Coordinates of N, CA and C and ligand atoms in Angstrom, one line a residue:
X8 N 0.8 -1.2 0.0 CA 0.0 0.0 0.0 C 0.9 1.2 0.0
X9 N 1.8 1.1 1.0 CA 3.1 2.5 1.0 C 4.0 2.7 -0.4
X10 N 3.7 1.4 -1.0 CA 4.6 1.6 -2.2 C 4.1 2.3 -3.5
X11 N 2.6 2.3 -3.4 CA 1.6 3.1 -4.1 C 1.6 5.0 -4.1
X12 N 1.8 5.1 -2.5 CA 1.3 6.3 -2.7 C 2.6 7.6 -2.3
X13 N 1.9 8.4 -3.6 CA 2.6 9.6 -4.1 C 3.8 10.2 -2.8
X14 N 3.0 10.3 -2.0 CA 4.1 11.3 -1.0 C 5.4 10.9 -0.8
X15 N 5.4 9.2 -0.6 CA 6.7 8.8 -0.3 C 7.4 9.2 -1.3
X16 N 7.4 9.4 -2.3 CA 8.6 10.1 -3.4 C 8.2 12.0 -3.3
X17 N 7.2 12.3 -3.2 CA 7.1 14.0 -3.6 C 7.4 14.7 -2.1
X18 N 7.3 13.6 -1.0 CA 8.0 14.5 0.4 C 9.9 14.5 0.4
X19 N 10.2 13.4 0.0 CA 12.0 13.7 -0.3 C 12.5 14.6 -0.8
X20 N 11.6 14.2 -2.7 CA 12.2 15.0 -3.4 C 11.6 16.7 -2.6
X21 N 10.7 17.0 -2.1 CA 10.2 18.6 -1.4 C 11.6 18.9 -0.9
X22 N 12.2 17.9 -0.2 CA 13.2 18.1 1.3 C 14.5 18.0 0.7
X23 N 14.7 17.4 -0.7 CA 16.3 17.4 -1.1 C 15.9 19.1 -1.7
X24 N 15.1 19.9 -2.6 CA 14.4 20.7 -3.2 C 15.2 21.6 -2.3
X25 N 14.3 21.6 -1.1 CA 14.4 23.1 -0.5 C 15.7 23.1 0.5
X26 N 16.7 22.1 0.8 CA 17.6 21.7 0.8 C 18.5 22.8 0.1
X27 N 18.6 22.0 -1.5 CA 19.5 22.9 -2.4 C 18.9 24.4 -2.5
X28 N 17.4 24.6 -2.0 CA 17.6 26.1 -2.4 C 18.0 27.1 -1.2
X29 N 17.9 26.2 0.0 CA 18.8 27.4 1.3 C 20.2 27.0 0.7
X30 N 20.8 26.5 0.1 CA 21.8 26.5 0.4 C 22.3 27.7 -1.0
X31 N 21.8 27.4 -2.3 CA 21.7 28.6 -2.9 C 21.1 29.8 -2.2
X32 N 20.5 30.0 -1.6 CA 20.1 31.5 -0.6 C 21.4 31.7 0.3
X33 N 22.2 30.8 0.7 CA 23.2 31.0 1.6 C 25.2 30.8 1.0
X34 N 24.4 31.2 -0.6 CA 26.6 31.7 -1.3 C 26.4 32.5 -0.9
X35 N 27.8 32.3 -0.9 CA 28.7 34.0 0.3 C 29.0 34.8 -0.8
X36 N 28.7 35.3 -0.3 CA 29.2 37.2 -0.7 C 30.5 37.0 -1.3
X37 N 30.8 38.2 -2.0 CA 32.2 38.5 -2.4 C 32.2 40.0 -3.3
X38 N 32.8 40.0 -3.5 CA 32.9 41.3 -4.4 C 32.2 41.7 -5.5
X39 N 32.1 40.2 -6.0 CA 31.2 40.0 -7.1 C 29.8 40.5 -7.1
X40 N 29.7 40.3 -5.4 CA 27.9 40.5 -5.0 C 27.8 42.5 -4.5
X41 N 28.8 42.5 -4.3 CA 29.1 44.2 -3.9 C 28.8 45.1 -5.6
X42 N 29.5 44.6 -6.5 CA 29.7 44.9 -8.4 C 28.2 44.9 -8.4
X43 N 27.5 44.1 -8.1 CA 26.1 43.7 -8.6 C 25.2 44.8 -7.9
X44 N 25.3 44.9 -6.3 CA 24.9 45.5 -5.5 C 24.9 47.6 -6.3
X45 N 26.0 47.8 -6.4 CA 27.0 48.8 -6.8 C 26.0 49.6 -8.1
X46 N 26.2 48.2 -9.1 CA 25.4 48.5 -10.5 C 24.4 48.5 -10.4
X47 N 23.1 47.9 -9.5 CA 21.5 48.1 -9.2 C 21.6 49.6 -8.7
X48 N 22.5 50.5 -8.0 CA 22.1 51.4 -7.4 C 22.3 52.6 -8.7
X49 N 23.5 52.3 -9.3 CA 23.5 53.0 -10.8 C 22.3 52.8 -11.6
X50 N 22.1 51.8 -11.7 CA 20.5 51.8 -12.8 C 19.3 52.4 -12.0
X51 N 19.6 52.5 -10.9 CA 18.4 53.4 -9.6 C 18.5 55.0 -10.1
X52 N 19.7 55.7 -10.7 CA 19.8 57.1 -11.0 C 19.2 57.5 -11.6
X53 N 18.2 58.1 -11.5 CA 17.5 59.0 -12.4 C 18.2 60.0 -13.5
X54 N 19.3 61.1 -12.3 CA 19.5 61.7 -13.0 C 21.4 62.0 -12.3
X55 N 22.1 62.4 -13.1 CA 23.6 62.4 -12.8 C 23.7 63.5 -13.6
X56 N 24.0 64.6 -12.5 CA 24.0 65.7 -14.0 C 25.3 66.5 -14.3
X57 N 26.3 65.5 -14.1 CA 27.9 65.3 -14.6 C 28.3 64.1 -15.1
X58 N 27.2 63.6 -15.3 CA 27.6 62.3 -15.5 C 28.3 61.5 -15.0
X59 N 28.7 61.6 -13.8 CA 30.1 61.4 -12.5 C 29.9 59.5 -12.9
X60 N 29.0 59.1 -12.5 CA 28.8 57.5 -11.8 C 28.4 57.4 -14.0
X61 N 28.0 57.6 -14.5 CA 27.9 57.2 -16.2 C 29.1 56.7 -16.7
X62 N 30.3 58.2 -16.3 CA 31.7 57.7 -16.6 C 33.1 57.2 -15.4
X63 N 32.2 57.3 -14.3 CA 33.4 56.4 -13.5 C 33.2 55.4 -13.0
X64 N 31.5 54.6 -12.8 CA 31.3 53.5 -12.7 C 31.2 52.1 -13.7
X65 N 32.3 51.8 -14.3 CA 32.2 51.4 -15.4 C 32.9 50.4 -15.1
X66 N 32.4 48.9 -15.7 CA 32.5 47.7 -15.6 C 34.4 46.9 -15.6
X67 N 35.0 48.4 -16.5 CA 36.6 47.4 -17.2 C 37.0 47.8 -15.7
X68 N 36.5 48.8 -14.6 CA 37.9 49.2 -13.8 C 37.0 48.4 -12.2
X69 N 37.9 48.1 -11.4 CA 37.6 47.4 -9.8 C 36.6 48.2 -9.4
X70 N 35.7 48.0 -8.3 CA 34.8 48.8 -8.1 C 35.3 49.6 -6.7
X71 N 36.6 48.8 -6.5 CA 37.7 49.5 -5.5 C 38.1 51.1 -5.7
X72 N 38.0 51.1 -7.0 CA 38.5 52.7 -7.6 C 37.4 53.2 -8.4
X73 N 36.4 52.8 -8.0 CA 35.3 53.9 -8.4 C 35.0 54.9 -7.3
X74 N 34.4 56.0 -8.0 CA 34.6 57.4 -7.0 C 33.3 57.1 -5.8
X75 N 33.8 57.5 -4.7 CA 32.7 57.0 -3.8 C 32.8 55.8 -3.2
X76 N 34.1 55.3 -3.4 CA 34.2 53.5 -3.0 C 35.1 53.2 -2.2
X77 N 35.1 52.1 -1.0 CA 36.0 52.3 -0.5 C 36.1 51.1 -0.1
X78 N 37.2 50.0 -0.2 CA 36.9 48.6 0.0 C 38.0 48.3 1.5
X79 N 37.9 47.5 1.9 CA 38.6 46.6 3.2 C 39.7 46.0 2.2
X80 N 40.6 46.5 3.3 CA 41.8 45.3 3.1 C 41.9 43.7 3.4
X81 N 41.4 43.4 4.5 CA 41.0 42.4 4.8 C 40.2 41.4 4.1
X82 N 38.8 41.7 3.5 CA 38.0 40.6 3.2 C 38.0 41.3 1.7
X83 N 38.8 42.3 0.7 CA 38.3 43.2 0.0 C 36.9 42.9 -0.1
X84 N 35.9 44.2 0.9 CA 34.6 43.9 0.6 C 34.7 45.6 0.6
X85 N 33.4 46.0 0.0 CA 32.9 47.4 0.2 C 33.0 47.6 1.1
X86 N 33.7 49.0 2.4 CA 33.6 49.1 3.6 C 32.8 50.6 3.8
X87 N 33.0 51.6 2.8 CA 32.4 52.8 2.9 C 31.7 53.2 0.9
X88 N 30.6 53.1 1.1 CA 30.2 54.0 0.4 C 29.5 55.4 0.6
X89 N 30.5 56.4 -0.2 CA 30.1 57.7 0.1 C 29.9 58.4 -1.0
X90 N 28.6 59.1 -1.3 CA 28.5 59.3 -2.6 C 27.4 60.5 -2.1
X91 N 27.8 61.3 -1.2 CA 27.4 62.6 -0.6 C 28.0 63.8 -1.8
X92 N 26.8 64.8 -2.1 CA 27.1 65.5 -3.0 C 27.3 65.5 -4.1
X93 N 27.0 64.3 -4.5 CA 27.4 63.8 -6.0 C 26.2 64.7 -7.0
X94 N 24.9 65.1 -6.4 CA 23.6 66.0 -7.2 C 22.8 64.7 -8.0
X95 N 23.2 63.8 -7.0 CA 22.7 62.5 -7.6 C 20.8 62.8 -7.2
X96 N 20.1 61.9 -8.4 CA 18.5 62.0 -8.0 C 18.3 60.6 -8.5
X97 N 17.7 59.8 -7.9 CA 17.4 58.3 -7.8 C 16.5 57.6 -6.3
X98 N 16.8 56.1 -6.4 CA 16.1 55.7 -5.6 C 17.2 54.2 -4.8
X99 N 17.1 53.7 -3.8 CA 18.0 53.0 -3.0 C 17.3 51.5 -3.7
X100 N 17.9 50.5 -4.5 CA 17.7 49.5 -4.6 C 17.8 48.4 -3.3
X101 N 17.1 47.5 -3.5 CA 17.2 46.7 -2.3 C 18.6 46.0 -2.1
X102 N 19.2 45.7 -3.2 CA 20.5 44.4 -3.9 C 21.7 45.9 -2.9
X103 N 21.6 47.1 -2.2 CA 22.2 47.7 -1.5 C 22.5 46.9 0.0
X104 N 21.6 46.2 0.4 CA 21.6 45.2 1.4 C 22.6 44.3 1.5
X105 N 23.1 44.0 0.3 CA 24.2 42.7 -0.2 C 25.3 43.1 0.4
X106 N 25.8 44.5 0.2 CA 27.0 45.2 1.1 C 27.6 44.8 2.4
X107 N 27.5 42.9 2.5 CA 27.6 42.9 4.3 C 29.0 43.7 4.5
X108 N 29.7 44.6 4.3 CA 31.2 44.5 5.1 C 30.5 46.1 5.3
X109 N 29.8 46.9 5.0 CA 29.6 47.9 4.9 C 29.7 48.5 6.2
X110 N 30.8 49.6 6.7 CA 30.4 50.4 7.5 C 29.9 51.8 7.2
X111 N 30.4 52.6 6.6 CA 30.0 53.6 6.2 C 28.6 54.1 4.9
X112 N 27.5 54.3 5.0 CA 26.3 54.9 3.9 C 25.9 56.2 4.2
X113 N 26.9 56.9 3.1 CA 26.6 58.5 3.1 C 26.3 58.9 1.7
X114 N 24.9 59.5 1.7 CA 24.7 59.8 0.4 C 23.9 60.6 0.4
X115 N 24.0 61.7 1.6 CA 23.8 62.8 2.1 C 23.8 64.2 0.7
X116 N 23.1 65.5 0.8 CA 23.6 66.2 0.1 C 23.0 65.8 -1.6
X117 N 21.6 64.9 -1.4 CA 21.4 64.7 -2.9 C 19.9 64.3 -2.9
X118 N 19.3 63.9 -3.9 CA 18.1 63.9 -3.8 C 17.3 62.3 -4.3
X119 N 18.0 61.5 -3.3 CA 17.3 60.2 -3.3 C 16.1 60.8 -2.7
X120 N 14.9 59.6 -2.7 CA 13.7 59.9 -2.7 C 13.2 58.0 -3.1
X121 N 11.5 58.0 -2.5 CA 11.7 56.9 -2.3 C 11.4 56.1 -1.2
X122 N 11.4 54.4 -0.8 CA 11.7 54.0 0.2 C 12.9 53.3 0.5
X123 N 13.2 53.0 1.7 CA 14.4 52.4 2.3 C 14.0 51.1 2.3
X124 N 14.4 50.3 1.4 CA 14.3 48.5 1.7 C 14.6 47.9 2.9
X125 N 13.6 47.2 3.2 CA 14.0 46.2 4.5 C 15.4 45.9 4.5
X126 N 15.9 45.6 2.9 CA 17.1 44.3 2.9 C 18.0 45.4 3.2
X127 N 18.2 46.8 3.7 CA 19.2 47.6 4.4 C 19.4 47.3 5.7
X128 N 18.1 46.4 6.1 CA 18.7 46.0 8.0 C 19.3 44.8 8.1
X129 N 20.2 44.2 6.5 CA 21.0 43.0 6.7 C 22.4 43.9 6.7
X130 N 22.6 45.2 6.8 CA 23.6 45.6 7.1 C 24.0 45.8 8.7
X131 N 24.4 44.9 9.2 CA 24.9 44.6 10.6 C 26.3 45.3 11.0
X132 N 26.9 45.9 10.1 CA 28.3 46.2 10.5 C 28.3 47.7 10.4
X133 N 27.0 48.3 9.8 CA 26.8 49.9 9.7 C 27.9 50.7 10.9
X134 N 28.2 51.8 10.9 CA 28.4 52.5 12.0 C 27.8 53.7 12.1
X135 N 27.5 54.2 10.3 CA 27.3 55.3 10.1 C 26.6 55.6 9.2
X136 N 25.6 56.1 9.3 CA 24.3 56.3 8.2 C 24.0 57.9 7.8
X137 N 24.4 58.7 6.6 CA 24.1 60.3 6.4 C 23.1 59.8 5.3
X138 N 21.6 60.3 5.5 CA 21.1 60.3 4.1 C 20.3 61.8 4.5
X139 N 20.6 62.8 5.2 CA 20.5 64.4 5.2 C 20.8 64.9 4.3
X140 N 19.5 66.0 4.2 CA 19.3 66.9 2.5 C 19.1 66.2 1.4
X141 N 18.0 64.9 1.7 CA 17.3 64.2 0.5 C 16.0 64.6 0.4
X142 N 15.3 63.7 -0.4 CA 13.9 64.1 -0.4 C 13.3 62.7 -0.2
X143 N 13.5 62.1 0.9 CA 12.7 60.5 1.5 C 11.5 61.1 2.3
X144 N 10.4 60.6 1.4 CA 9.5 60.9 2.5 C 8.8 59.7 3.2
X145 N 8.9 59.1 4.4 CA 9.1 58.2 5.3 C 8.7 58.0 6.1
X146 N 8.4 57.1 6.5 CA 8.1 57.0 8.4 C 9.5 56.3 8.1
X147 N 10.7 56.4 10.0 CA 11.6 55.9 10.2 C 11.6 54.6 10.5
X148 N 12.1 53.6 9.7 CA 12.2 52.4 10.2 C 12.5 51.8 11.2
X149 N 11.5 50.8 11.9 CA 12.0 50.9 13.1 C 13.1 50.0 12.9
X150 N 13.9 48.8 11.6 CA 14.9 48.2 11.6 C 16.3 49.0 12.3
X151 N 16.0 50.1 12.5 CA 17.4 50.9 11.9 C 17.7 50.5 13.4
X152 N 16.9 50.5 14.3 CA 17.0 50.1 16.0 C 18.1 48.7 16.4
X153 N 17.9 47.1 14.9 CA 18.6 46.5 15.2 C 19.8 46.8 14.5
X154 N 20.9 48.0 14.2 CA 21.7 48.3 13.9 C 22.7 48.7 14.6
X155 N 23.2 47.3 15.4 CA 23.3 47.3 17.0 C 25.1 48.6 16.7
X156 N 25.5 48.4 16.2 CA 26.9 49.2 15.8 C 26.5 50.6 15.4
X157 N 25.8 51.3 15.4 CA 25.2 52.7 14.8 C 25.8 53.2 16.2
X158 N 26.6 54.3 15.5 CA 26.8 55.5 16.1 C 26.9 57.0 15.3
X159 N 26.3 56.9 14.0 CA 25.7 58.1 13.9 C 25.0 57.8 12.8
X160 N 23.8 58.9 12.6 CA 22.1 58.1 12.5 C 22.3 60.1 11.7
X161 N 22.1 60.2 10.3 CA 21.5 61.7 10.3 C 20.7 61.3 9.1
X162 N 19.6 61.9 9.5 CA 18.5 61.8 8.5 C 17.9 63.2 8.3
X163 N 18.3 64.4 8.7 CA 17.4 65.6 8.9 C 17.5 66.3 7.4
X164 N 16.6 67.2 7.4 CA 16.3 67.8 6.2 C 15.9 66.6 4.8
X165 N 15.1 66.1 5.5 CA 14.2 65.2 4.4 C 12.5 65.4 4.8
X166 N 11.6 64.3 4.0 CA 10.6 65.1 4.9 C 9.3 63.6 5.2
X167 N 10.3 63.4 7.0 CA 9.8 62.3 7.5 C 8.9 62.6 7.8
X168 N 7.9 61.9 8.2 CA 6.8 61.5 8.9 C 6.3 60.4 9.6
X169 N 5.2 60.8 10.9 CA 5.6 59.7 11.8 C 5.9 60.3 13.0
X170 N 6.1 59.0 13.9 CA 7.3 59.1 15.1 C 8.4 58.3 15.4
X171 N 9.3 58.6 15.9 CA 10.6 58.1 16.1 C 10.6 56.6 17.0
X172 N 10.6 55.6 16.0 CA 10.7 54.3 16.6 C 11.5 53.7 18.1
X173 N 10.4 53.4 18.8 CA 11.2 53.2 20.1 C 12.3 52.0 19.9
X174 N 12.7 51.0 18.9 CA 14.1 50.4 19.0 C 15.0 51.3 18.7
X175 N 15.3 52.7 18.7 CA 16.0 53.5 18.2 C 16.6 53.5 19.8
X176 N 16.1 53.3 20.6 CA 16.1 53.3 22.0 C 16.9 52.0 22.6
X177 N 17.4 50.9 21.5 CA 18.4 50.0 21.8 C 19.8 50.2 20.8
X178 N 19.7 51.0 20.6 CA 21.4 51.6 19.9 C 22.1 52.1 20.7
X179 N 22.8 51.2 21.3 CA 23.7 52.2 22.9 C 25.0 52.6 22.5
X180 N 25.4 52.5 21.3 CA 26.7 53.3 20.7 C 26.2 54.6 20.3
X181 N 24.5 54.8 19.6 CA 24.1 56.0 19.2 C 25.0 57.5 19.6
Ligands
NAG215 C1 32.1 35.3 -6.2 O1 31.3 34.1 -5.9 C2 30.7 33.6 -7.1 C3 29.8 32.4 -6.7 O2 29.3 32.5 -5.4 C4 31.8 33.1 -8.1 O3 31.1 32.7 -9.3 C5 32.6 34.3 -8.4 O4 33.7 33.9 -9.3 C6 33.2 34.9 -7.1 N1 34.0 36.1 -7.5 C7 35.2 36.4 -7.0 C8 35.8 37.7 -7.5 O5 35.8 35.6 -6.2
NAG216 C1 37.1 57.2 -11.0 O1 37.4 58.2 -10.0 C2 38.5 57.9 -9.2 C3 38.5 58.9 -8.1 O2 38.4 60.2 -8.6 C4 39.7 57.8 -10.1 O3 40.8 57.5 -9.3 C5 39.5 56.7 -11.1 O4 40.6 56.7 -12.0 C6 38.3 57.0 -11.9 N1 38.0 55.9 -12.9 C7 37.7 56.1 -14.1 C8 37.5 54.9 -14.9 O5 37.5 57.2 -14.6
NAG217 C1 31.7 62.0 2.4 O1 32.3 62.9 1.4 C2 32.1 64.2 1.8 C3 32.5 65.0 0.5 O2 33.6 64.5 -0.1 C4 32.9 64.6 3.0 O3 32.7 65.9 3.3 C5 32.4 63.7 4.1 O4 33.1 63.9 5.3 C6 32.4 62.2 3.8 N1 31.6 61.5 4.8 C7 32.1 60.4 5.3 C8 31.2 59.8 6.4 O5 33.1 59.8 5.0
NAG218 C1 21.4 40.5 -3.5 O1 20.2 41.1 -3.3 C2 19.1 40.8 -4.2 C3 17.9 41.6 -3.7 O2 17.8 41.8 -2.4 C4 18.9 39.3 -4.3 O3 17.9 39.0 -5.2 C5 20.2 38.7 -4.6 O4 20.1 37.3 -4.8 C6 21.2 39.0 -3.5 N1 22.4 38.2 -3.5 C7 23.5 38.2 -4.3 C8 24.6 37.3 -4.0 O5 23.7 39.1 -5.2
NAG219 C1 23.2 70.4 1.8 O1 22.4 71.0 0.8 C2 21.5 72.0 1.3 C3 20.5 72.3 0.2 O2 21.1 72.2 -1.0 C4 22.3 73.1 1.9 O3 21.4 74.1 2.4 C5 23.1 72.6 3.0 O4 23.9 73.6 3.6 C6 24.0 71.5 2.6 N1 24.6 70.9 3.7 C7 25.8 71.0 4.0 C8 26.3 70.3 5.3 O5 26.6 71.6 3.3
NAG220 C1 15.4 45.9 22.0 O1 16.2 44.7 21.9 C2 15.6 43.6 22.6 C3 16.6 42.5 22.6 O2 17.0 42.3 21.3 C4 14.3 43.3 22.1 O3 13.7 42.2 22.7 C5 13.3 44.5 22.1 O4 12.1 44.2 21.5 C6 14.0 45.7 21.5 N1 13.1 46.8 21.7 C7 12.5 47.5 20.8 C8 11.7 48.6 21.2 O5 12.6 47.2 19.6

């Protein structure tokens, strides 16, 4: 009778299935994933009006020496992107998330606009977040609270709305 029926084969094969796909959910990172991360936030630009990131984000050169980049010696991963002032107008892709080595995101001084993706609270090594003098209009997430390394948080001159998330109240480096 057990040898008849369906499950005994469609519950394995489910469990070898989803098996291989956490483990595809779980390749590591590399630089590769930072390039990828890097180039979703370029196709995010509306507008570059020097064309700064058109002609210095370009595929022949490391993304180590692209303007605004700043990678780890250690794991070479992305450690600071700073791309404050650039007169950039766009929007924050989610694939920004992939950045795990990231401590520094300043991109302050421009006019993203927009929301802030969840997949930004897989950045655990943050220290430092400028996105002041954009145009996000927002309620603050309350993820930014598990951002247990934040010690500096500026968001002003955008045009939040809302109130100020009480996990913002477990950041004790704040
Ligand atoms: C990054 O990892 C992917 C697979 O996870 C691999 O194909 C690629 O060659 C790696 N890139 C570098 C620069 O190591
Ligand atoms: C991009 O800008 C950086 C910093 O100004 C510079 O060192 C690099 O050579 C530039 N790369 C290209 C391809 O223009
Ligand atoms: C980002 O770049 C701007 C302009 O070059 C500079 O004034 C600022 O200090 C930098 N911020 C960080 C956090 O490195
Ligand atoms: C990066 O992020 C995007 C969107 O969050 C995701 O689809 C992608 O698979 C991620 N991983 C890598 C290694 O690029
Ligand atoms: C950022 O830009 C705004 C408006 O363009 C300007 O008023 C402000 O002084 C700038 N902030 C800094 C720190 O220079
Ligand atoms: C603060 O952190 C603790 C421990 O992770 C958690 O249980 C609690 O919900 C957090 N508080 C808020 C307001 O998020």
């Amino acid at each position: 009778m057990a040898k008849n029926n369906p499950l005994i084969v469609i519950i394995p094969a489910f469990l070898v299935l989803s098996l291989m796909l956490s483990f595809a959910k779980a390749a590591p990172k590399n630089i590769t994933t930072d390039q990828h991360a890097l180039l979703a936030l370029k196709d995010h630009i509306k507008y570059d009006p020097t064309n700064l990131l058109a002609k210095n984000w370009t595929t022949s050169s490391s993304i180590c020496t692209w303007i605004g980049v700043t990678c780890g010696v250690r794991h070479h991963r992305v450690t600071v992107l700073n791309i404050s002032y650039f007169g950039l107008a766009g929007t924050i892709p989610p694939q920004l998330g992939n950045l795990s080595f990231l401590q520094v995101l300043a991109i302050g001084n421009n006019s993203f606009f927009g929301s802030l993706p969840d997949e930004l609270a897989q950045l655990r090594r943050l220290k430092r977040i400028n996105f002041m003098f954009n145009s996000f209009h927002i309620e603050i997430p309350s993820w930014f609270g598990t951002l247990s390394k934040l010690q500096y948080l500026f968001l002003n001159n955008n045009n939040l709305v809302g109130t100020i998330p009480l996990s913002l109240g477990n950041l004790s480096s704040l």
